[in-house]
Amino acid sequence: MAERNNDNFWESNDDDFWSKPVASDDWLKSDKQSAETVSDSFSYQYEANTAVREEAVNPYLNRDVSSYSYETQQSQQPVRETVLNGQVLEKPKKKIHVHTIICLTFITIAIFSIIGAFASYSMAKKSAIKTANQVSYAEKEADHVFFFDEYNEVAFAENAVSYVSEENFTGFPKEQKLIGIYLEVNSSKYITGANVLHDIYLGYEIDGRPYYQEIPRRDVIYPYASSQGFAREEILESYGLGNGIDDEGYLFFFVPMQVEEVTLYMPKTVKENYIDVIETVYYVSFPVIEDSKEAE
């Protein structure tokens, strides 16, 4: 019977195989460094890929915005070129249309025109105010026949006549009487803008105190004057007398019953700084007599 073999490899503790390490310390260190290198490489690659994706979504991420300029943006834009027959065509430059230039020119001219007109108006206004505040004119007594200017001769009757009072006309202004002054104007030439016998007014005194009044409107006078036989055309107003047209008629006024003398004033004006300025005031005095149209 064969001798039993007690040299069992799996149960032997003295064998060198079981006492020696499977891998040496150098091999383990080398393998650990290799794993760390692979891990770092993978982490770097991941971060790089992430940065690329984020930059594709937002190209300005993680950039210094303060140093980013329009030129940098333009340099990063893809250049699109048109190729025809193998030749690169240049992109045509934008042109300013002619009508745009014309519009801008007219707008500029309009602005300067408005500014100039406003400045001229301001200067004219100041001059007019200054002229109006320096009113100075002479009063000149005239004969019953005289030349208002070189083209207009004026002739008056000798007296002012009282025609109507509250005694002979119901509804007449109380304590007043209606007087008329006969007038003729011979005019030889029309002058543009001339104010001939314009703004005539009447003056009188009561107890040493002067009073003045303008010519009443024709419509106010006519009901009373027509009762004395006057036609509407004979009632004159202080507008449009003379200046190329011969006129004749009566200037009517309401005056207090006690008035016995009146003075007719006729301003003569000239143009200064675009306004009418009184140069001379002619005046003629008339005694008031009680009479009728037939007795004149």
Short mmCIF file of N, CA and C in Angstrom, two decimals, residues 88-153:
data_model
loop_
_atom_site.label_atom_id
_atom_site.label_comp_id
_atom_site.label_asym_id
_atom_site.label_seq_id
_atom_site.Cartn_x
_atom_site.Cartn_y
_atom_site.Cartn_z
N VAL A 88 -14.38 86.73 -55.66
CA VAL A 88 -15.11 87.20 -54.49
C VAL A 88 -15.63 88.61 -54.77
N LEU A 89 -16.96 88.80 -54.67
CA LEU A 89 -17.57 90.11 -54.91
C LEU A 89 -17.62 90.90 -53.61
N GLU A 90 -17.25 92.17 -53.69
CA GLU A 90 -17.31 93.03 -52.51
C GLU A 90 -18.75 93.42 -52.23
N LYS A 91 -19.08 93.49 -50.95
CA LYS A 91 -20.42 93.90 -50.54
C LYS A 91 -20.62 95.38 -50.82
N PRO A 92 -21.70 95.77 -51.54
CA PRO A 92 -21.88 97.20 -51.86
C PRO A 92 -22.10 98.03 -50.61
N LYS A 93 -21.53 99.22 -50.58
CA LYS A 93 -21.66 100.13 -49.45
C LYS A 93 -23.01 100.84 -49.51
N LYS A 94 -23.53 101.12 -48.30
CA LYS A 94 -24.80 101.82 -48.22
C LYS A 94 -24.65 103.27 -48.71
N LYS A 95 -25.67 103.75 -49.47
CA LYS A 95 -25.64 105.11 -50.01
C LYS A 95 -26.76 105.94 -49.39
N ILE A 96 -26.48 107.21 -49.19
CA ILE A 96 -27.49 108.14 -48.68
C ILE A 96 -28.32 108.64 -49.85
N HIS A 97 -29.63 108.44 -49.78
CA HIS A 97 -30.49 108.82 -50.88
C HIS A 97 -30.53 110.34 -51.04
N VAL A 98 -30.77 110.79 -52.26
CA VAL A 98 -30.79 112.23 -52.56
C VAL A 98 -31.95 112.92 -51.84
N HIS A 99 -33.10 112.25 -51.80
CA HIS A 99 -34.25 112.91 -51.16
C HIS A 99 -34.04 113.09 -49.66
N THR A 100 -33.24 112.22 -49.04
CA THR A 100 -32.92 112.39 -47.62
C THR A 100 -32.10 113.65 -47.41
N ILE A 101 -31.13 113.88 -48.28
CA ILE A 101 -30.30 115.09 -48.19
C ILE A 101 -31.17 116.33 -48.40
N ILE A 102 -32.08 116.27 -49.37
CA ILE A 102 -32.95 117.43 -49.65
C ILE A 102 -33.84 117.72 -48.45
N CYS A 103 -34.42 116.67 -47.86
CA CYS A 103 -35.29 116.87 -46.70
C CYS A 103 -34.54 117.49 -45.54
N LEU A 104 -33.35 117.00 -45.27
CA LEU A 104 -32.54 117.55 -44.17
C LEU A 104 -32.18 118.99 -44.44
N THR A 105 -31.90 119.31 -45.70
CA THR A 105 -31.56 120.70 -46.06
C THR A 105 -32.74 121.63 -45.82
N PHE A 106 -33.94 121.22 -46.26
CA PHE A 106 -35.12 122.05 -46.08
C PHE A 106 -35.48 122.19 -44.61
N ILE A 107 -35.31 121.14 -43.84
CA ILE A 107 -35.59 121.23 -42.40
C ILE A 107 -34.65 122.23 -41.74
N THR A 108 -33.37 122.18 -42.11
CA THR A 108 -32.40 123.13 -41.55
C THR A 108 -32.76 124.56 -41.92
N ILE A 109 -33.12 124.78 -43.18
CA ILE A 109 -33.50 126.13 -43.63
C ILE A 109 -34.74 126.61 -42.88
N ALA A 110 -35.72 125.71 -42.69
CA ALA A 110 -36.94 126.09 -41.98
C ALA A 110 -36.66 126.50 -40.55
N ILE A 111 -35.78 125.74 -39.89
CA ILE A 111 -35.44 126.05 -38.50
C ILE A 111 -34.80 127.43 -38.39
N PHE A 112 -33.83 127.70 -39.28
CA PHE A 112 -33.17 129.01 -39.24
C PHE A 112 -34.14 130.13 -39.61
N SER A 113 -35.09 129.86 -40.51
CA SER A 113 -36.08 130.87 -40.89
C SER A 113 -36.97 131.22 -39.71
N ILE A 114 -37.40 130.20 -38.97
CA ILE A 114 -38.24 130.45 -37.80
C ILE A 114 -37.49 131.25 -36.75
N ILE A 115 -36.24 130.88 -36.52
CA ILE A 115 -35.44 131.62 -35.54
C ILE A 115 -35.26 133.07 -35.98
N GLY A 116 -34.99 133.28 -37.27
CA GLY A 116 -34.81 134.64 -37.77
C GLY A 116 -36.08 135.46 -37.69
N ALA A 117 -37.24 134.84 -38.02
CA ALA A 117 -38.51 135.55 -37.97
C ALA A 117 -38.85 135.94 -36.53
N PHE A 118 -38.59 135.03 -35.61
CA PHE A 118 -38.87 135.33 -34.20
C PHE A 118 -37.99 136.48 -33.71
N ALA A 119 -36.73 136.46 -34.10
CA ALA A 119 -35.82 137.54 -33.69
C ALA A 119 -36.27 138.88 -34.29
N SER A 120 -36.68 138.87 -35.57
CA SER A 120 -37.14 140.10 -36.21
C SER A 120 -38.40 140.63 -35.55
N TYR A 121 -39.32 139.70 -35.22
CA TYR A 121 -40.56 140.11 -34.55
C TYR A 121 -40.27 140.74 -33.20
N SER A 122 -39.36 140.14 -32.45
CA SER A 122 -39.02 140.68 -31.12
C SER A 122 -38.43 142.08 -31.24
N MET A 123 -37.55 142.26 -32.22
CA MET A 123 -36.94 143.58 -32.40
C MET A 123 -37.98 144.61 -32.83
N ALA A 124 -38.88 144.21 -33.75
CA ALA A 124 -39.92 145.14 -34.23
C ALA A 124 -40.88 145.51 -33.09
N LYS A 125 -41.20 144.53 -32.26
CA LYS A 125 -42.09 144.79 -31.14
C LYS A 125 -41.47 145.78 -30.16
N LYS A 126 -40.20 145.59 -29.86
CA LYS A 126 -39.52 146.51 -28.95
C LYS A 126 -39.48 147.92 -29.52
N SER A 127 -39.21 148.03 -30.83
CA SER A 127 -39.16 149.34 -31.47
C SER A 127 -40.53 150.00 -31.46
N ALA A 128 -41.60 149.21 -31.71
CA ALA A 128 -42.95 149.76 -31.72
C ALA A 128 -43.35 150.27 -30.34
N ILE A 129 -43.01 149.48 -29.30
CA ILE A 129 -43.34 149.91 -27.94
C ILE A 129 -42.58 151.18 -27.58
N LYS A 130 -41.33 151.25 -27.98
CA LYS A 130 -40.54 152.45 -27.71
C LYS A 130 -41.11 153.66 -28.42
N THR A 131 -41.53 153.46 -29.68
CA THR A 131 -42.11 154.57 -30.44
C THR A 131 -43.44 155.02 -29.84
N ALA A 132 -44.27 154.04 -29.42
CA ALA A 132 -45.58 154.39 -28.85
C ALA A 132 -45.44 155.15 -27.54
N ASN A 133 -44.38 154.86 -26.80
CA ASN A 133 -44.17 155.54 -25.52
C ASN A 133 -43.55 156.93 -25.68
N GLN A 134 -43.17 157.26 -26.89
CA GLN A 134 -42.57 158.57 -27.14
C GLN A 134 -43.47 159.41 -28.05
N VAL A 135 -44.76 159.47 -27.68
CA VAL A 135 -45.73 160.21 -28.48
C VAL A 135 -45.49 161.71 -28.30
N SER A 136 -45.29 162.36 -29.42
CA SER A 136 -45.09 163.82 -29.41
C SER A 136 -45.58 164.38 -30.73
N TYR A 137 -46.51 165.29 -30.69
CA TYR A 137 -47.06 165.85 -31.92
C TYR A 137 -47.43 167.32 -31.69
N ALA A 138 -47.61 167.99 -32.80
CA ALA A 138 -47.96 169.41 -32.76
C ALA A 138 -49.43 169.60 -33.12
N GLU A 139 -50.08 170.55 -32.48
CA GLU A 139 -51.45 170.92 -32.84
C GLU A 139 -51.40 172.19 -33.68
N LYS A 140 -52.14 172.16 -34.78
CA LYS A 140 -52.09 173.28 -35.71
C LYS A 140 -53.51 173.70 -36.08
N GLU A 141 -53.82 174.97 -35.82
CA GLU A 141 -55.14 175.48 -36.18
C GLU A 141 -55.21 175.69 -37.69
N ALA A 142 -56.29 175.23 -38.29
CA ALA A 142 -56.46 175.33 -39.73
C ALA A 142 -57.62 176.26 -40.07
N ASP A 143 -57.58 176.77 -41.29
CA ASP A 143 -58.70 177.56 -41.78
C ASP A 143 -59.86 176.64 -42.14
N HIS A 144 -61.00 177.23 -42.46
CA HIS A 144 -62.15 176.43 -42.85
C HIS A 144 -61.93 175.78 -44.21
N VAL A 145 -60.94 176.26 -44.96
CA VAL A 145 -60.52 175.61 -46.20
C VAL A 145 -59.00 175.45 -46.12
N PHE A 146 -58.50 174.22 -46.19
CA PHE A 146 -57.05 174.01 -46.09
C PHE A 146 -56.69 172.67 -46.74
N PHE A 147 -55.41 172.45 -46.97
CA PHE A 147 -54.91 171.20 -47.52
C PHE A 147 -54.46 170.29 -46.36
N PHE A 148 -55.16 169.17 -46.24
CA PHE A 148 -54.76 168.19 -45.23
C PHE A 148 -53.41 167.60 -45.58
N ASP A 149 -53.19 167.29 -46.85
CA ASP A 149 -51.90 166.92 -47.41
C ASP A 149 -51.88 167.40 -48.85
N GLU A 150 -50.88 167.06 -49.62
CA GLU A 150 -50.75 167.61 -50.97
C GLU A 150 -51.81 167.10 -51.94
N TYR A 151 -52.54 166.05 -51.59
CA TYR A 151 -53.54 165.50 -52.50
C TYR A 151 -54.97 165.68 -52.02
N ASN A 152 -55.19 166.20 -50.82
CA ASN A 152 -56.54 166.29 -50.26
C ASN A 152 -56.82 167.69 -49.71
N GLU A 153 -57.81 168.37 -50.31
CA GLU A 153 -58.24 169.69 -49.86
C GLU A 153 -59.55 169.55 -49.09
#
